[in-house]
CSV table of C-alpha atoms in Angstrom, one decimal:
chain,number,residue,atom,x,y,z
A,1,UNK,CA,-114.1,-294.9,-83.6
A,2,UNK,CA,-110.8,-294.1,-82.5
A,3,UNK,CA,-110.1,-292.0,-85.2
A,4,UNK,CA,-113.2,-290.7,-85.8
A,5,UNK,CA,-113.2,-289.4,-82.2
A,6,UNK,CA,-109.4,-288.3,-82.4
A,7,UNK,CA,-111.3,-286.0,-85.7
A,8,UNK,CA,-113.9,-285.1,-84.4
A,9,UNK,CA,-112.4,-283.7,-81.2
A,10,UNK,CA,-110.1,-281.9,-83.3
A,11,UNK,CA,-112.3,-280.3,-85.4
A,12,UNK,CA,-114.1,-278.9,-82.0
A,13,UNK,CA,-110.5,-277.9,-80.9
A,14,UNK,CA,-110.2,-276.0,-84.1
A,15,UNK,CA,-113.3,-274.6,-84.0
A,16,UNK,CA,-113.1,-273.5,-80.3
A,17,UNK,CA,-109.5,-271.3,-81.5
A,18,UNK,CA,-112.3,-269.5,-84.8
A,19,UNK,CA,-114.8,-269.1,-82.4
A,20,UNK,CA,-111.7,-267.3,-80.0
A,21,UNK,CA,-110.1,-265.8,-82.6
A,22,UNK,CA,-112.5,-264.5,-84.3
A,23,UNK,CA,-113.9,-263.4,-80.7
A,24,UNK,CA,-110.4,-261.4,-79.6
A,25,UNK,CA,-110.4,-260.3,-83.5
A,26,UNK,CA,-113.5,-258.4,-82.9
A,27,UNK,CA,-113.2,-257.5,-78.9
A,28,UNK,CA,-110.0,-255.2,-80.4
A,29,UNK,CA,-112.2,-253.9,-83.3
A,30,UNK,CA,-114.6,-252.8,-81.1
A,31,UNK,CA,-111.3,-251.9,-79.1
A,32,UNK,CA,-110.0,-249.7,-82.2
A,33,UNK,CA,-114.2,-248.5,-82.8
A,34,UNK,CA,-114.1,-247.2,-79.5
A,35,UNK,CA,-110.8,-244.8,-79.1
A,36,UNK,CA,-111.6,-244.0,-82.7
A,37,UNK,CA,-114.6,-242.3,-80.9
A,38,UNK,CA,-113.3,-240.8,-78.2
A,39,UNK,CA,-110.5,-239.4,-80.5
A,40,UNK,CA,-112.6,-237.4,-81.8
A,41,UNK,CA,-115.0,-235.6,-79.1
A,42,UNK,CA,-111.5,-235.1,-77.8
A,43,UNK,CA,-110.2,-233.4,-80.8
A,44,UNK,CA,-113.8,-231.6,-81.4
A,45,UNK,CA,-113.6,-230.4,-78.0
A,46,UNK,CA,-110.0,-228.6,-78.9
A,47,UNK,CA,-111.1,-227.6,-81.2
A,48,UNK,CA,-114.2,-225.8,-80.0
A,49,UNK,CA,-112.2,-224.4,-77.4
A,50,UNK,CA,-109.5,-223.4,-80.1
A,51,UNK,CA,-112.5,-221.5,-81.3
A,52,UNK,CA,-113.3,-219.3,-77.8
A,53,UNK,CA,-109.4,-218.0,-78.3
A,54,UNK,CA,-109.7,-217.4,-81.8
A,55,UNK,CA,-112.7,-214.7,-80.2
A,56,UNK,CA,-111.1,-213.4,-77.3
A,57,UNK,CA,-108.1,-212.9,-80.2
A,58,UNK,CA,-110.7,-211.4,-81.6
A,59,UNK,CA,-111.5,-209.5,-78.7
A,60,UNK,CA,-107.8,-207.9,-78.4
A,61,UNK,CA,-107.5,-207.0,-81.2
A,62,UNK,CA,-110.8,-204.8,-81.6
A,63,UNK,CA,-109.7,-203.6,-78.3
A,64,UNK,CA,-106.6,-202.6,-80.1
A,65,UNK,CA,-108.2,-200.9,-82.9
A,66,UNK,CA,-110.0,-198.8,-80.9
A,67,UNK,CA,-107.7,-198.0,-78.4
A,68,UNK,CA,-104.2,-197.7,-80.8
A,69,UNK,CA,-106.9,-195.4,-83.6
A,70,UNK,CA,-107.4,-192.9,-80.3
A,71,UNK,CA,-103.8,-192.0,-79.8
A,72,UNK,CA,-103.3,-191.9,-83.6
A,73,UNK,CA,-105.8,-188.6,-83.8
A,74,UNK,CA,-104.2,-187.5,-80.6
A,75,UNK,CA,-101.0,-187.4,-81.5
A,76,UNK,CA,-102.2,-186.4,-85.8
A,77,UNK,CA,-103.8,-183.5,-84.1
A,78,UNK,CA,-100.2,-182.6,-81.4
A,79,UNK,CA,-97.9,-183.1,-85.2
A,80,UNK,CA,-99.8,-180.1,-86.6
A,81,UNK,CA,-99.7,-178.6,-84.0
A,82,UNK,CA,-103.4,-178.9,-82.4
A,83,UNK,CA,-103.0,-178.2,-79.1
A,84,UNK,CA,-106.6,-176.7,-77.9
A,85,UNK,CA,-107.6,-180.4,-77.7
A,86,UNK,CA,-105.3,-182.0,-76.6
A,87,UNK,CA,-104.1,-182.3,-72.7
A,88,UNK,CA,-100.0,-181.7,-73.6
A,89,UNK,CA,-98.7,-182.9,-70.2
A,90,UNK,CA,-100.1,-186.2,-71.5
A,91,UNK,CA,-98.2,-186.7,-74.1
A,92,UNK,CA,-95.7,-188.5,-72.8
A,93,UNK,CA,-98.0,-191.2,-71.4
A,94,UNK,CA,-98.9,-191.3,-74.8
A,95,UNK,CA,-96.0,-191.7,-76.8
A,96,UNK,CA,-94.4,-194.0,-74.5
A,97,UNK,CA,-97.5,-195.9,-75.6
A,98,UNK,CA,-96.2,-199.4,-77.0
A,99,UNK,CA,-98.2,-201.7,-78.8
A,100,UNK,CA,-99.6,-204.9,-76.9
A,101,UNK,CA,-98.4,-208.4,-77.1
A,102,UNK,CA,-101.0,-210.9,-76.2
A,103,UNK,CA,-100.2,-214.9,-75.4
A,104,UNK,CA,-101.2,-216.0,-78.4
A,105,UNK,CA,-102.7,-220.0,-79.2
A,106,UNK,CA,-103.1,-221.3,-75.8
A,107,UNK,CA,-105.2,-224.4,-77.1
A,108,UNK,CA,-102.9,-224.7,-80.5
A,109,UNK,CA,-99.5,-225.2,-78.0
A,110,UNK,CA,-101.7,-228.1,-77.1
A,111,UNK,CA,-102.5,-230.0,-79.8
A,112,UNK,CA,-99.0,-229.6,-80.6
A,113,UNK,CA,-97.5,-230.5,-77.5
A,114,UNK,CA,-100.6,-233.7,-76.8
A,115,UNK,CA,-100.1,-234.3,-81.0
A,116,UNK,CA,-103.7,-234.2,-81.4
A,117,UNK,CA,-102.4,-231.5,-84.5
A,118,UNK,CA,-101.6,-234.7,-86.8
A,119,UNK,CA,-105.4,-236.3,-86.7
A,120,UNK,CA,-107.4,-233.5,-87.8
A,121,UNK,CA,-107.6,-234.5,-91.2
A,122,UNK,CA,-108.8,-231.6,-93.7
A,123,UNK,CA,-105.3,-230.8,-94.6
A,124,UNK,CA,-106.6,-226.7,-95.9
A,125,UNK,CA,-107.1,-226.3,-92.6
A,126,UNK,CA,-104.8,-227.7,-90.6
A,127,UNK,CA,-102.5,-225.0,-93.3
A,128,UNK,CA,-104.4,-221.8,-91.6
A,129,UNK,CA,-104.5,-222.6,-88.7
A,130,UNK,CA,-99.7,-223.7,-88.5
A,131,UNK,CA,-100.5,-220.1,-90.9
A,132,UNK,CA,-102.0,-217.9,-88.4
A,133,UNK,CA,-100.0,-218.5,-85.2
A,134,UNK,CA,-96.6,-219.6,-86.4
A,135,UNK,CA,-97.0,-217.0,-89.2
A,136,UNK,CA,-98.8,-213.8,-88.3
A,137,UNK,CA,-99.0,-214.1,-84.6
A,138,UNK,CA,-95.7,-214.8,-83.9
A,139,UNK,CA,-95.2,-211.8,-86.8
A,140,UNK,CA,-96.8,-209.4,-84.0
A,141,UNK,CA,-94.9,-210.9,-81.2
A,142,UNK,CA,-91.6,-210.2,-82.5
A,143,UNK,CA,-93.1,-207.0,-83.4
A,144,UNK,CA,-95.1,-206.1,-80.3
A,145,UNK,CA,-91.9,-207.3,-78.2
A,146,UNK,CA,-89.2,-204.9,-80.0
A,147,UNK,CA,-91.7,-201.8,-79.6
A,148,UNK,CA,-92.1,-202.7,-76.3
A,149,UNK,CA,-87.6,-202.5,-76.0
A,150,UNK,CA,-88.1,-198.9,-78.5
A,151,UNK,CA,-90.3,-197.4,-76.0
A,152,UNK,CA,-88.1,-197.8,-72.6
A,153,UNK,CA,-84.4,-197.9,-74.5
A,154,UNK,CA,-85.0,-194.7,-76.4
A,155,UNK,CA,-88.9,-192.4,-76.3
A,156,UNK,CA,-88.5,-193.0,-72.3
A,157,UNK,CA,-85.0,-192.2,-72.1
A,158,UNK,CA,-85.4,-189.4,-73.8
A,159,UNK,CA,-88.4,-188.1,-71.9
A,160,UNK,CA,-86.5,-188.2,-68.9
A,161,UNK,CA,-83.5,-186.4,-70.6
A,162,UNK,CA,-85.3,-184.0,-72.0
A,163,UNK,CA,-88.0,-183.5,-70.0
A,164,UNK,CA,-88.8,-181.4,-66.4
A,165,UNK,CA,-90.2,-184.3,-64.4
A,166,UNK,CA,-92.6,-183.5,-60.9
A,167,UNK,CA,-94.0,-185.7,-58.9
A,168,UNK,CA,-96.6,-188.0,-60.2
A,169,UNK,CA,-95.1,-188.2,-63.7
A,170,UNK,CA,-95.8,-184.8,-64.2
A,171,UNK,CA,-93.9,-182.7,-67.0
A,172,UNK,CA,-95.3,-178.8,-68.1
A,173,UNK,CA,-97.2,-178.0,-71.2
A,174,UNK,CA,-94.7,-175.3,-72.0
A,175,UNK,CA,-91.1,-178.4,-71.7
A,176,UNK,CA,-93.7,-180.1,-74.2
A,177,UNK,CA,-93.7,-177.4,-76.9
A,178,UNK,CA,-90.3,-176.8,-76.6
A,179,UNK,CA,-89.4,-180.2,-78.0
A,180,UNK,CA,-91.8,-180.0,-80.3
A,181,UNK,CA,-90.5,-177.0,-81.5
A,182,UNK,CA,-87.0,-177.9,-81.4
A,183,UNK,CA,-88.0,-180.5,-83.8
A,184,UNK,CA,-86.8,-183.4,-81.5
A,185,UNK,CA,-89.5,-184.8,-79.9
A,186,UNK,CA,-91.6,-184.0,-83.9
A,187,UNK,CA,-89.4,-186.9,-85.3
A,188,UNK,CA,-90.5,-189.7,-82.3
A,189,UNK,CA,-93.9,-188.1,-83.0
A,190,UNK,CA,-94.2,-189.2,-87.0
A,191,UNK,CA,-92.0,-192.5,-86.2
A,192,UNK,CA,-94.5,-193.2,-83.3
A,193,UNK,CA,-97.4,-192.9,-85.5
A,194,UNK,CA,-95.8,-194.4,-88.2
A,195,UNK,CA,-95.5,-197.7,-86.0
A,196,UNK,CA,-99.0,-197.4,-84.7
A,197,UNK,CA,-100.5,-197.4,-88.1
A,198,UNK,CA,-98.5,-200.2,-89.7
A,199,UNK,CA,-100.5,-202.5,-85.9
A,200,UNK,CA,-103.5,-201.5,-86.7
A,201,UNK,CA,-103.5,-202.4,-90.4
A,202,UNK,CA,-101.9,-206.2,-89.1
A,203,UNK,CA,-104.6,-206.5,-86.4
A,204,UNK,CA,-106.8,-205.5,-88.4
A,205,UNK,CA,-105.5,-208.5,-90.7
A,206,UNK,CA,-105.3,-210.7,-87.7
A,207,UNK,CA,-109.5,-210.3,-87.5
A,208,UNK,CA,-109.5,-211.3,-90.7
A,209,UNK,CA,-108.2,-214.4,-90.4
A,210,UNK,CA,-109.3,-215.3,-86.7
A,211,UNK,CA,-112.3,-215.0,-88.3
A,212,UNK,CA,-112.3,-216.8,-91.7
A,213,UNK,CA,-110.0,-219.7,-89.2
A,214,UNK,CA,-113.5,-219.1,-87.0
A,215,UNK,CA,-116.4,-220.0,-89.9
A,216,UNK,CA,-113.8,-223.4,-90.9
A,217,UNK,CA,-114.1,-225.1,-87.6
A,218,UNK,CA,-117.2,-224.7,-87.7
A,219,UNK,CA,-117.9,-226.1,-91.1
A,220,UNK,CA,-115.7,-229.5,-89.7
A,221,UNK,CA,-116.6,-229.7,-86.1
A,222,UNK,CA,-119.7,-228.0,-85.3
């Protein structure tokens, strides 16, 4: 009798342990499943935030393409001596325009810092995002920073020492034309035209890359 009771108690204890273990395993699995769902939702929210970033990038590209295009058209006329429709006094300001920079990839940087970026399973998408921000946007930013320094140290300094500025940063048209005719200002104008032509090409390429990235992200997460 004693042995039978001991055997029953032992089987009961084993059964209880198994039930507890199974319960723990189920709880762990449910918790892991819940965390996985939360991680997916958080990643989706971040990717939608990246879509907002990319949309703002495209707006920036379009605005700058239009602005630079107008300056290029004006400087083309100026370099060719077509002064009739130009306010010559404004030429120093136009030539002192530097390619604007932008803080790219706010969401991308956040994804990298939070290590969410590694949870993106689509390797092609990861590669496109990385390439867009760390190659193309970075190249544009480097050029924009260089151009700002170039304008400050070369063009603005040239105008300061070679044009007679009046109050309110005003100059005489005849002084500007004289500087063109002696060749110095024409050289600066052509250089700026070359830089801004290149900027337009880069901006258009960035716009295409951003639009393509938006399509890929939408197909993956929306």
